[in-house]
mmCIF file of N, CA and C in Angstrom:
data_model
loop_
_atom_site.group_PDB
_atom_site.id
_atom_site.type_symbol
_atom_site.label_atom_id
_atom_site.label_comp_id
_atom_site.label_asym_id
_atom_site.label_seq_id
_atom_site.Cartn_x
_atom_site.Cartn_y
_atom_site.Cartn_z
ATOM 1 N N MET C 1 160.784 61.793 164.173
ATOM 2 C CA MET C 1 160.794 61.919 162.748
ATOM 3 C C MET C 1 159.412 61.564 162.210
ATOM 4 N N VAL C 2 158.882 62.428 161.346
ATOM 5 C CA VAL C 2 157.549 62.219 160.817
ATOM 6 C C VAL C 2 157.653 61.573 159.445
ATOM 7 N N THR C 3 156.906 60.513 159.271
ATOM 8 C CA THR C 3 156.886 59.863 157.959
ATOM 9 C C THR C 3 155.567 60.192 157.286
ATOM 10 N N THR C 4 155.635 60.404 156.015
ATOM 11 C CA THR C 4 154.416 60.702 155.268
ATOM 12 C C THR C 4 154.063 59.524 154.389
ATOM 13 N N SER C 5 152.812 59.309 154.238
ATOM 14 C CA SER C 5 152.337 58.221 153.404
ATOM 15 C C SER C 5 152.315 58.682 151.951
ATOM 16 N N THR C 6 152.934 57.916 151.108
ATOM 17 C CA THR C 6 152.938 58.238 149.683
ATOM 18 C C THR C 6 152.100 57.216 148.926
ATOM 19 N N ALA C 7 150.900 56.984 149.422
ATOM 20 C CA ALA C 7 150.015 56.041 148.761
ATOM 21 C C ALA C 7 149.634 56.587 147.394
ATOM 22 N N PRO C 8 149.620 55.729 146.400
ATOM 23 C CA PRO C 8 149.283 56.220 145.062
ATOM 24 C C PRO C 8 147.818 56.649 145.000
ATOM 25 N N LYS C 9 147.579 57.681 144.227
ATOM 26 C CA LYS C 9 146.229 58.184 144.058
ATOM 27 C C LYS C 9 145.522 57.339 143.005
ATOM 28 N N ILE C 10 144.338 56.885 143.331
ATOM 29 C CA ILE C 10 143.586 56.044 142.405
ATOM 30 C C ILE C 10 142.672 56.932 141.574
ATOM 31 N N TRP C 11 142.871 56.863 140.271
ATOM 32 C CA TRP C 11 142.082 57.690 139.362
ATOM 33 C C TRP C 11 140.877 56.907 138.876
ATOM 34 N N THR C 12 139.724 57.517 139.052
ATOM 35 C CA THR C 12 138.488 56.933 138.560
ATOM 36 C C THR C 12 137.834 57.919 137.620
ATOM 37 N N ARG C 13 136.739 57.531 137.048
ATOM 38 C CA ARG C 13 136.023 58.420 136.143
ATOM 39 C C ARG C 13 135.545 59.676 136.863
ATOM 40 N N GLU C 14 135.141 59.528 138.121
ATOM 41 C CA GLU C 14 134.642 60.670 138.884
ATOM 42 C C GLU C 14 135.748 61.680 139.188
ATOM 43 N N THR C 15 136.968 61.199 139.444
ATOM 44 C CA THR C 15 138.052 62.133 139.730
ATOM 45 C C THR C 15 138.510 62.854 138.476
ATOM 46 N N GLY C 16 138.270 62.262 137.325
ATOM 47 C CA GLY C 16 138.676 62.893 136.078
ATOM 48 C C GLY C 16 137.647 63.862 135.522
ATOM 49 N N LEU C 17 136.424 63.799 136.033
ATOM 50 C CA LEU C 17 135.386 64.702 135.541
ATOM 51 C C LEU C 17 135.534 66.060 136.203
ATOM 52 N N VAL C 18 135.859 67.044 135.425
ATOM 53 C CA VAL C 18 135.962 68.400 135.930
ATOM 54 C C VAL C 18 135.205 69.326 134.991
ATOM 55 N N GLU C 19 134.870 70.457 135.513
ATOM 56 C CA GLU C 19 134.142 71.455 134.738
ATOM 57 C C GLU C 19 134.987 71.916 133.553
ATOM 58 N N LYS C 20 134.412 71.870 132.351
ATOM 59 C CA LYS C 20 135.127 72.363 131.174
ATOM 60 C C LYS C 20 135.127 73.873 131.204
ATOM 61 N N ARG C 21 136.283 74.449 130.927
ATOM 62 C CA ARG C 21 136.425 75.897 130.952
ATOM 63 C C ARG C 21 137.014 76.363 129.623
ATOM 64 N N ASP C 22 136.243 77.136 128.897
ATOM 65 C CA ASP C 22 136.685 77.675 127.620
ATOM 66 C C ASP C 22 137.567 78.894 127.870
ATOM 67 N N VAL C 23 138.809 78.833 127.394
ATOM 68 C CA VAL C 23 139.777 79.885 127.670
ATOM 69 C C VAL C 23 139.343 81.209 127.050
ATOM 70 N N PHE C 24 138.971 81.182 125.772
ATOM 71 C CA PHE C 24 138.642 82.433 125.094
ATOM 72 C C PHE C 24 137.351 83.052 125.615
ATOM 73 N N ALA C 25 136.379 82.223 125.968
ATOM 74 C CA ALA C 25 135.145 82.754 126.543
ATOM 75 C C ALA C 25 135.414 83.384 127.907
ATOM 76 N N ALA C 26 136.251 82.737 128.715
ATOM 77 C CA ALA C 26 136.585 83.288 130.039
ATOM 78 C C ALA C 26 137.342 84.601 129.905
ATOM 79 N N MET C 27 138.271 84.671 128.955
ATOM 80 C CA MET C 27 139.017 85.914 128.747
ATOM 81 C C MET C 27 138.110 87.022 128.218
ATOM 82 N N ARG C 28 137.188 86.668 127.330
ATOM 83 C CA ARG C 28 136.249 87.662 126.797
ATOM 84 C C ARG C 28 135.335 88.190 127.900
ATOM 85 N N ARG C 29 134.870 87.301 128.753
ATOM 86 C CA ARG C 29 134.020 87.730 129.878
ATOM 87 C C ARG C 29 134.800 88.620 130.836
ATOM 88 N N GLY C 30 136.031 88.244 131.148
ATOM 89 C CA GLY C 30 136.861 89.058 132.013
ATOM 90 C C GLY C 30 137.179 90.403 131.384
ATOM 91 N N PHE C 31 137.398 90.427 130.074
ATOM 92 C CA PHE C 31 137.678 91.684 129.367
ATOM 93 C C PHE C 31 136.498 92.645 129.494
ATOM 94 N N ARG C 32 135.291 92.092 129.516
ATOM 95 C CA ARG C 32 134.093 92.927 129.677
ATOM 96 C C ARG C 32 133.808 93.257 131.143
ATOM 97 N N GLY C 33 134.632 92.748 132.066
ATOM 98 C CA GLY C 33 134.459 93.044 133.486
ATOM 99 C C GLY C 33 133.417 92.177 134.151
ATOM 100 N N ARG C 34 133.175 91.019 133.591
ATOM 101 C CA ARG C 34 132.182 90.089 134.130
ATOM 102 C C ARG C 34 132.854 88.845 134.692
ATOM 103 N N CYS C 35 132.120 88.101 135.458
ATOM 104 C CA CYS C 35 132.614 86.863 136.053
ATOM 105 C C CYS C 35 133.016 85.892 134.941
ATOM 106 N N PRO C 36 134.202 85.275 135.031
ATOM 107 C CA PRO C 36 134.618 84.357 133.965
ATOM 108 C C PRO C 36 133.791 83.079 133.909
ATOM 109 N N ARG C 37 133.095 82.721 134.990
ATOM 110 C CA ARG C 37 132.294 81.500 134.972
ATOM 111 C C ARG C 37 130.892 81.744 134.407
ATOM 112 N N CYS C 38 130.168 82.727 134.951
ATOM 113 C CA CYS C 38 128.761 82.886 134.572
ATOM 114 C C CYS C 38 128.510 84.074 133.648
ATOM 115 N N ALA C 39 129.439 84.990 133.516
ATOM 116 C CA ALA C 39 129.335 86.181 132.652
ATOM 117 C C ALA C 39 128.226 87.130 133.082
ATOM 118 N N GLU C 40 127.732 87.003 134.311
ATOM 119 C CA GLU C 40 126.662 87.880 134.770
ATOM 120 C C GLU C 40 127.098 88.777 135.930
ATOM 121 N N GLY C 41 127.844 88.234 136.868
ATOM 122 C CA GLY C 41 128.278 89.024 138.017
ATOM 123 C C GLY C 41 129.446 89.932 137.666
ATOM 124 N N LYS C 42 129.606 90.986 138.447
ATOM 125 C CA LYS C 42 130.704 91.920 138.205
ATOM 126 C C LYS C 42 132.015 91.342 138.728
ATOM 127 N N LEU C 43 133.078 91.562 137.962
ATOM 128 C CA LEU C 43 134.396 91.075 138.349
ATOM 129 C C LEU C 43 135.128 92.074 139.232
ATOM 130 N N PHE C 44 134.841 93.365 139.065
ATOM 131 C CA PHE C 44 135.552 94.410 139.802
ATOM 132 C C PHE C 44 134.610 95.141 140.752
ATOM 133 N N ARG C 45 135.125 95.477 141.927
ATOM 134 C CA ARG C 45 134.366 96.304 142.863
ATOM 135 C C ARG C 45 134.861 97.738 142.839
ATOM 136 N N ALA C 46 136.054 97.960 142.336
ATOM 137 C CA ALA C 46 136.632 99.289 142.127
ATOM 138 C C ALA C 46 137.393 99.226 140.805
ATOM 139 N N PHE C 47 138.119 100.284 140.480
ATOM 140 C CA PHE C 47 138.763 100.345 139.168
ATOM 141 C C PHE C 47 139.649 99.136 138.895
ATOM 142 N N LEU C 48 140.533 98.786 139.811
ATOM 143 C CA LEU C 48 141.398 97.623 139.625
ATOM 144 C C LEU C 48 141.291 96.603 140.753
ATOM 145 N N LYS C 49 140.341 96.786 141.661
ATOM 146 C CA LYS C 49 140.138 95.842 142.762
ATOM 147 C C LYS C 49 139.084 94.824 142.353
ATOM 148 N N THR C 50 139.470 93.553 142.375
ATOM 149 C CA THR C 50 138.504 92.524 142.025
ATOM 150 C C THR C 50 137.566 92.283 143.204
ATOM 151 N N ALA C 51 136.365 91.885 142.877
ATOM 152 C CA ALA C 51 135.402 91.528 143.913
ATOM 153 C C ALA C 51 135.864 90.227 144.565
ATOM 154 N N ASP C 52 135.474 90.034 145.812
ATOM 155 C CA ASP C 52 135.868 88.801 146.497
ATOM 156 C C ASP C 52 135.144 87.594 145.912
ATOM 157 N N ASN C 53 133.851 87.742 145.678
ATOM 158 C CA ASN C 53 133.024 86.659 145.134
ATOM 159 C C ASN C 53 132.111 87.222 144.065
ATOM 160 N N CYS C 54 131.721 86.371 143.136
ATOM 161 C CA CYS C 54 130.725 86.759 142.140
ATOM 162 C C CYS C 54 129.374 86.851 142.837
ATOM 163 N N SER C 55 128.634 87.896 142.548
ATOM 164 C CA SER C 55 127.335 88.082 143.199
ATOM 165 C C SER C 55 126.278 87.128 142.658
ATOM 166 N N VAL C 56 126.515 86.504 141.512
ATOM 167 C CA VAL C 56 125.524 85.613 140.913
ATOM 168 C C VAL C 56 125.841 84.145 141.197
ATOM 169 N N CYS C 57 127.049 83.691 140.800
ATOM 170 C CA CYS C 57 127.371 82.267 140.949
ATOM 171 C C CYS C 57 128.233 81.962 142.172
ATOM 172 N N GLY C 58 128.762 82.989 142.833
ATOM 173 C CA GLY C 58 129.541 82.782 144.049
ATOM 174 C C GLY C 58 130.990 82.375 143.823
ATOM 175 N N LEU C 59 131.514 82.520 142.605
ATOM 176 C CA LEU C 59 132.906 82.167 142.322
ATOM 177 C C LEU C 59 133.840 83.019 143.168
ATOM 178 N N ASP C 60 134.760 82.360 143.870
ATOM 179 C CA ASP C 60 135.746 83.065 144.682
ATOM 180 C C ASP C 60 136.878 83.531 143.771
ATOM 181 N N VAL C 61 137.045 84.850 143.640
ATOM 182 C CA VAL C 61 138.038 85.414 142.728
ATOM 183 C C VAL C 61 139.299 85.850 143.479
ATOM 184 N N THR C 62 139.320 85.678 144.792
ATOM 185 C CA THR C 62 140.463 86.146 145.574
ATOM 186 C C THR C 62 141.780 85.440 145.257
ATOM 187 N N PRO C 63 141.810 84.182 144.762
ATOM 188 C CA PRO C 63 143.121 83.569 144.529
ATOM 189 C C PRO C 63 143.853 84.075 143.290
ATOM 190 N N HIS C 64 143.287 84.999 142.543
ATOM 191 C CA HIS C 64 143.957 85.431 141.312
ATOM 192 C C HIS C 64 145.282 86.104 141.632
ATOM 193 N N ARG C 65 146.225 85.980 140.722
ATOM 194 C CA ARG C 65 147.539 86.600 140.861
ATOM 195 C C ARG C 65 147.873 87.317 139.560
ATOM 196 N N ALA C 66 147.162 88.395 139.277
ATOM 197 C CA ALA C 66 147.411 89.137 138.044
ATOM 198 C C ALA C 66 148.721 89.914 138.141
ATOM 199 N N ASP C 67 149.024 90.469 139.299
ATOM 200 C CA ASP C 67 150.255 91.202 139.576
ATOM 201 C C ASP C 67 150.545 92.250 138.503
ATOM 202 N N ASP C 68 151.706 92.171 137.856
ATOM 203 C CA ASP C 68 152.117 93.191 136.899
ATOM 204 C C ASP C 68 151.830 92.821 135.448
ATOM 205 N N LEU C 69 151.313 91.645 135.182
ATOM 206 C CA LEU C 69 151.074 91.236 133.805
ATOM 207 C C LEU C 69 150.116 92.163 133.065
ATOM 208 N N PRO C 70 148.988 92.599 133.650
ATOM 209 C CA PRO C 70 148.111 93.510 132.907
ATOM 210 C C PRO C 70 148.802 94.813 132.521
ATOM 211 N N ALA C 71 149.574 95.382 133.416
ATOM 212 C CA ALA C 71 150.271 96.631 133.092
ATOM 213 C C ALA C 71 151.289 96.406 131.979
ATOM 214 N N TYR C 72 151.993 95.307 132.035
ATOM 215 C CA TYR C 72 152.959 94.991 130.987
ATOM 216 C C TYR C 72 152.260 94.829 129.640
ATOM 217 N N LEU C 73 151.155 94.097 129.618
ATOM 218 C CA LEU C 73 150.425 93.900 128.365
ATOM 219 C C LEU C 73 149.866 95.208 127.817
ATOM 220 N N VAL C 74 149.393 96.085 128.701
ATOM 221 C CA VAL C 74 148.889 97.393 128.253
ATOM 222 C C VAL C 74 150.018 98.211 127.639
ATOM 223 N N ILE C 75 151.186 98.175 128.245
ATOM 224 C CA ILE C 75 152.330 98.891 127.684
ATOM 225 C C ILE C 75 152.654 98.358 126.295
ATOM 226 N N VAL C 76 152.637 97.050 126.124
ATOM 227 C CA VAL C 76 152.936 96.456 124.819
ATOM 228 C C VAL C 76 151.869 96.835 123.792
ATOM 229 N N ILE C 77 150.593 96.741 124.167
ATOM 230 C CA ILE C 77 149.512 97.048 123.230
ATOM 231 C C ILE C 77 149.527 98.521 122.829
ATOM 232 N N VAL C 78 149.569 99.403 123.804
ATOM 233 C CA VAL C 78 149.558 100.839 123.518
ATOM 234 C C VAL C 78 150.830 101.238 122.771
ATOM 235 N N GLY C 79 151.946 100.655 123.142
ATOM 236 C CA GLY C 79 153.191 100.952 122.441
ATOM 237 C C GLY C 79 153.152 100.554 120.983
ATOM 238 N N HIS C 80 152.515 99.419 120.692
ATOM 239 C CA HIS C 80 152.408 98.975 119.294
ATOM 240 C C HIS C 80 151.419 99.816 118.495
ATOM 241 N N ILE C 81 150.576 100.573 119.158
ATOM 242 C CA ILE C 81 149.673 101.489 118.461
ATOM 243 C C ILE C 81 150.297 102.872 118.331
ATOM 244 N N VAL C 82 150.872 103.364 119.408
ATOM 245 C CA VAL C 82 151.368 104.746 119.451
ATOM 246 C C VAL C 82 152.664 104.914 118.658
ATOM 247 N N VAL C 83 153.628 104.039 118.829
ATOM 248 C CA VAL C 83 154.936 104.226 118.200
ATOM 249 C C VAL C 83 154.846 104.234 116.677
ATOM 250 N N PRO C 84 154.184 103.279 116.021
ATOM 251 C CA PRO C 84 154.081 103.382 114.559
ATOM 252 C C PRO C 84 153.308 104.620 114.109
ATOM 253 N N SER C 85 152.288 105.013 114.872
ATOM 254 C CA SER C 85 151.533 106.220 114.522
ATOM 255 C C SER C 85 152.417 107.458 114.598
ATOM 256 N N ILE C 86 153.194 107.565 115.655
ATOM 257 C CA ILE C 86 154.098 108.706 115.801
ATOM 258 C C ILE C 86 155.144 108.703 114.687
ATOM 259 N N LEU C 87 155.711 107.544 114.402
ATOM 260 C CA LEU C 87 156.714 107.476 113.338
ATOM 261 C C LEU C 87 156.122 107.870 111.987
ATOM 262 N N TRP C 88 154.928 107.416 111.703
ATOM 263 C CA TRP C 88 154.296 107.751 110.430
ATOM 264 C C TRP C 88 154.007 109.252 110.343
ATOM 265 N N ILE C 89 153.452 109.807 111.416
ATOM 266 C CA ILE C 89 153.125 111.249 111.406
ATOM 267 C C ILE C 89 154.400 112.090 111.323
ATOM 268 N N GLU C 90 155.414 111.741 112.077
ATOM 269 C CA GLU C 90 156.634 112.553 112.098
ATOM 270 C C GLU C 90 157.441 112.443 110.812
ATOM 271 N N THR C 91 157.344 111.323 110.106
ATOM 272 C CA THR C 91 158.075 111.215 108.839
ATOM 273 C C THR C 91 157.335 111.849 107.678
ATOM 274 N N ASN C 92 156.022 111.920 107.756
ATOM 275 C CA ASN C 92 155.247 112.463 106.640
ATOM 276 C C ASN C 92 154.831 113.915 106.823
ATOM 277 N N TYR C 93 154.782 114.389 108.045
ATOM 278 C CA TYR C 93 154.346 115.751 108.321
ATOM 279 C C TYR C 93 155.329 116.432 109.251
ATOM 280 N N THR C 94 155.432 117.730 109.131
ATOM 281 C CA THR C 94 156.276 118.503 110.027
ATOM 282 C C THR C 94 155.378 119.184 111.050
ATOM 283 N N THR C 95 155.475 118.728 112.293
ATOM 284 C CA THR C 95 154.660 119.313 113.352
ATOM 285 C C THR C 95 155.566 119.912 114.405
ATOM 286 N N PRO C 96 155.168 121.020 114.994
ATOM 287 C CA PRO C 96 155.954 121.573 116.100
ATOM 288 C C PRO C 96 155.969 120.606 117.291
ATOM 289 N N VAL C 97 157.000 120.719 118.085
ATOM 290 C CA VAL C 97 157.167 119.813 119.216
ATOM 291 C C VAL C 97 156.022 119.945 120.210
ATOM 292 N N TRP C 98 155.548 121.151 120.461
ATOM 293 C CA TRP C 98 154.489 121.330 121.449
ATOM 294 C C TRP C 98 153.184 120.678 120.982
ATOM 295 N N ILE C 99 152.923 120.676 119.671
ATOM 296 C CA ILE C 99 151.722 119.984 119.171
ATOM 297 C C ILE C 99 151.893 118.472 119.313
ATOM 298 N N SER C 100 153.092 117.994 119.067
ATOM 299 C CA SER C 100 153.347 116.561 119.221
ATOM 300 C C SER C 100 153.107 116.115 120.658
ATOM 301 N N PHE C 101 153.669 116.853 121.617
ATOM 302 C CA PHE C 101 153.451 116.502 123.025
ATOM 303 C C PHE C 101 151.994 116.659 123.422
ATOM 304 N N ALA C 102 151.330 117.683 122.903
ATOM 305 C CA ALA C 102 149.922 117.916 123.247
ATOM 306 C C ALA C 102 149.015 116.825 122.701
ATOM 307 N N ALA C 103 149.439 116.149 121.658
ATOM 308 C CA ALA C 103 148.606 115.094 121.069
ATOM 309 C C ALA C 103 148.998 113.702 121.559
ATOM 310 N N TYR C 104 150.283 113.390 121.555
ATOM 311 C CA TYR C 104 150.725 112.026 121.844
ATOM 312 C C TYR C 104 150.606 111.653 123.320
ATOM 313 N N LEU C 105 150.983 112.527 124.201
ATOM 314 C CA LEU C 105 150.962 112.190 125.625
ATOM 315 C C LEU C 105 149.554 111.946 126.162
ATOM 316 N N PRO C 106 148.577 112.830 125.889
ATOM 317 C CA PRO C 106 147.232 112.523 126.385
ATOM 318 C C PRO C 106 146.637 111.258 125.772
ATOM 319 N N PHE C 107 146.897 111.030 124.485
ATOM 320 C CA PHE C 107 146.373 109.814 123.861
ATOM 321 C C PHE C 107 146.968 108.572 124.520
ATOM 322 N N THR C 108 148.266 108.583 124.762
ATOM 323 C CA THR C 108 148.922 107.445 125.397
ATOM 324 C C THR C 108 148.384 107.221 126.808
ATOM 325 N N PHE C 109 148.205 108.306 127.557
ATOM 326 C CA PHE C 109 147.693 108.215 128.919
ATOM 327 C C PHE C 109 146.263 107.667 128.950
ATOM 328 N N VAL C 110 145.390 108.209 128.122
ATOM 329 C CA VAL C 110 143.985 107.788 128.102
ATOM 330 C C VAL C 110 143.860 106.347 127.593
ATOM 331 N N ALA C 111 144.620 106.001 126.564
ATOM 332 C CA ALA C 111 144.560 104.631 126.038
ATOM 333 C C ALA C 111 145.045 103.630 127.081
ATOM 334 N N SER C 112 146.070 103.988 127.827
ATOM 335 C CA SER C 112 146.577 103.085 128.863
ATOM 336 C C SER C 112 145.555 102.886 129.981
ATOM 337 N N LEU C 113 144.940 103.971 130.422
ATOM 338 C CA LEU C 113 143.916 103.849 131.470
ATOM 339 C C LEU C 113 142.690 103.094 130.980
ATOM 340 N N ALA C 114 142.321 103.311 129.727
ATOM 341 C CA ALA C 114 141.132 102.643 129.197
ATOM 342 C C ALA C 114 141.338 101.141 129.055
ATOM 343 N N LEU C 115 142.555 100.706 128.792
ATOM 344 C CA LEU C 115 142.808 99.280 128.594
ATOM 345 C C LEU C 115 143.194 98.533 129.861
ATOM 346 N N LEU C 116 143.555 99.224 130.921
ATOM 347 C CA LEU C 116 144.102 98.552 132.092
ATOM 348 C C LEU C 116 143.094 97.606 132.759
ATOM 349 N N GLN C 117 141.880 98.060 133.001
ATOM 350 C CA GLN C 117 140.887 97.197 133.649
ATOM 351 C C GLN C 117 140.450 96.028 132.744
ATOM 352 N N PRO C 118 140.146 96.262 131.461
ATOM 353 C CA PRO C 118 139.780 95.112 130.628
ATOM 354 C C PRO C 118 140.894 94.070 130.498
ATOM 355 N N VAL C 119 142.131 94.511 130.399
ATOM 356 C CA VAL C 119 143.232 93.554 130.288
ATOM 357 C C VAL C 119 143.403 92.774 131.593
ATOM 358 N N LYS C 120 143.240 93.432 132.731
ATOM 359 C CA LYS C 120 143.328 92.716 134.005
ATOM 360 C C LYS C 120 142.196 91.695 134.108
ATOM 361 N N GLY C 121 140.999 92.060 133.670
ATOM 362 C CA GLY C 121 139.895 91.104 133.672
ATOM 363 C C GLY C 121 140.174 89.900 132.781
ATOM 364 N N ALA C 122 140.784 90.137 131.627
ATOM 365 C CA ALA C 122 141.129 89.034 130.730
ATOM 366 C C ALA C 122 142.180 88.127 131.356
ATOM 367 N N VAL C 123 143.134 88.694 132.081
ATOM 368 C CA VAL C 123 144.161 87.896 132.750
ATOM 369 C C VAL C 123 143.533 87.049 133.858
ATOM 370 N N VAL C 124 142.611 87.624 134.618
ATOM 371 C CA VAL C 124 141.922 86.851 135.665
ATOM 372 C C VAL C 124 141.096 85.735 135.027
ATOM 373 N N GLY C 125 140.428 86.033 133.913
ATOM 374 C CA GLY C 125 139.675 85.003 133.195
ATOM 375 C C GLY C 125 140.572 83.889 132.684
ATOM 376 N N LEU C 126 141.749 84.241 132.192
ATOM 377 C CA LEU C 126 142.705 83.236 131.726
ATOM 378 C C LEU C 126 143.159 82.354 132.877
ATOM 379 N N GLN C 127 143.451 82.957 134.022
ATOM 380 C CA GLN C 127 143.882 82.171 135.179
ATOM 381 C C GLN C 127 142.772 81.237 135.648
ATOM 382 N N TRP C 128 141.521 81.708 135.611
ATOM 383 C CA TRP C 128 140.409 80.849 136.023
ATOM 384 C C TRP C 128 140.250 79.687 135.040
ATOM 385 N N ALA C 129 140.324 79.985 133.738
ATOM 386 C CA ALA C 129 140.111 78.948 132.733
ATOM 387 C C ALA C 129 141.203 77.885 132.763
ATOM 388 N N LEU C 130 142.426 78.272 133.078
ATOM 389 C CA LEU C 130 143.534 77.319 133.124
ATOM 390 C C LEU C 130 143.757 76.732 134.510
ATOM 391 N N ARG C 131 142.858 77.052 135.443
ATOM 392 C CA ARG C 131 142.916 76.540 136.822
ATOM 393 C C ARG C 131 144.241 76.891 137.505
ATOM 394 N N MET C 132 144.658 78.117 137.345
ATOM 395 C CA MET C 132 145.914 78.576 137.939
ATOM 396 C C MET C 132 145.665 79.247 139.281
ATOM 397 N N HIS C 133 146.648 79.206 140.159
ATOM 398 C CA HIS C 133 146.696 79.998 141.397
ATOM 399 C C HIS C 133 145.469 79.823 142.288
ATOM 400 N N GLY C 134 145.059 78.614 142.544
ATOM 401 C CA GLY C 134 143.977 78.386 143.484
ATOM 402 C C GLY C 134 142.597 78.316 142.861
ATOM 403 N N PHE C 135 142.489 78.436 141.554
ATOM 404 C CA PHE C 135 141.184 78.306 140.909
ATOM 405 C C PHE C 135 140.819 76.846 140.653
ATOM 406 N N ASP C 136 141.684 75.916 141.014
ATOM 407 C CA ASP C 136 141.399 74.499 140.864
ATOM 408 C C ASP C 136 140.643 74.019 142.098
ATOM 409 N N GLU C 137 139.586 73.246 141.867
ATOM 410 C CA GLU C 137 138.784 72.761 142.991
ATOM 411 C C GLU C 137 139.527 71.717 143.800
ATOM 412 N N ASN C 138 140.369 70.932 143.152
ATOM 413 C CA ASN C 138 141.103 69.867 143.818
ATOM 414 C C ASN C 138 142.598 70.130 143.686
ATOM 415 N N PRO C 139 143.171 70.948 144.566
ATOM 416 C CA PRO C 139 144.603 71.246 144.442
ATOM 417 C C PRO C 139 145.449 69.996 144.668
ATOM 418 N N THR C 140 146.593 69.979 144.046
ATOM 419 C CA THR C 140 147.508 68.849 144.178
ATOM 420 C C THR C 140 148.063 68.789 145.593
ATOM 421 N N ASP C 141 148.222 67.584 146.114
ATOM 422 C CA ASP C 141 148.771 67.415 147.461
ATOM 423 C C ASP C 141 150.219 67.880 147.482
ATOM 424 N N GLY C 142 150.607 68.489 148.591
ATOM 425 C CA GLY C 142 151.988 68.888 148.770
ATOM 426 C C GLY C 142 152.288 70.297 148.311
ATOM 427 N N ILE C 143 151.346 70.960 147.643
ATOM 428 C CA ILE C 143 151.555 72.338 147.217
ATOM 429 C C ILE C 143 150.819 73.234 148.192
ATOM 430 N N PRO C 144 151.525 74.114 148.887
ATOM 431 C CA PRO C 144 150.847 74.949 149.877
ATOM 432 C C PRO C 144 149.942 75.970 149.180
ATOM 433 N N PRO C 145 148.848 76.359 149.824
ATOM 434 C CA PRO C 145 147.961 77.368 149.221
ATOM 435 C C PRO C 145 148.638 78.726 149.180
ATOM 436 N N VAL C 146 148.240 79.524 148.230
ATOM 437 C CA VAL C 146 148.818 80.867 148.095
ATOM 438 C C VAL C 146 148.118 81.835 148.999
#
């Protein structure tokens, strides 16, 4: 039987000093596709593939867990733009169905693609700023790495 030591952790001034991370600045940098720490290195190496490390400051971006949140947020944002616009146009003007499909579908598709990468960058910036999913330098004991 293995026993584990549960010695209390002693907090000193040095253990409490951590890098301050501004949430909105990190999200803004990620939205622009830049490193959330230094705002100079590229965050993406492909359309939705994040770079492993920042080329300028060396920040490891691999622990991010954006998963489906960016796609969900894009659906919400584009939906809140497209649906009221369609309702306003359809109630005030009479348009043939083929013109409606020719206008609404491409706009929805292009708007969704245009927002997907910036929203994913903002989510990665948010995770970095809040020290989520492995972005913390000193992970808590007992929590396995992701």
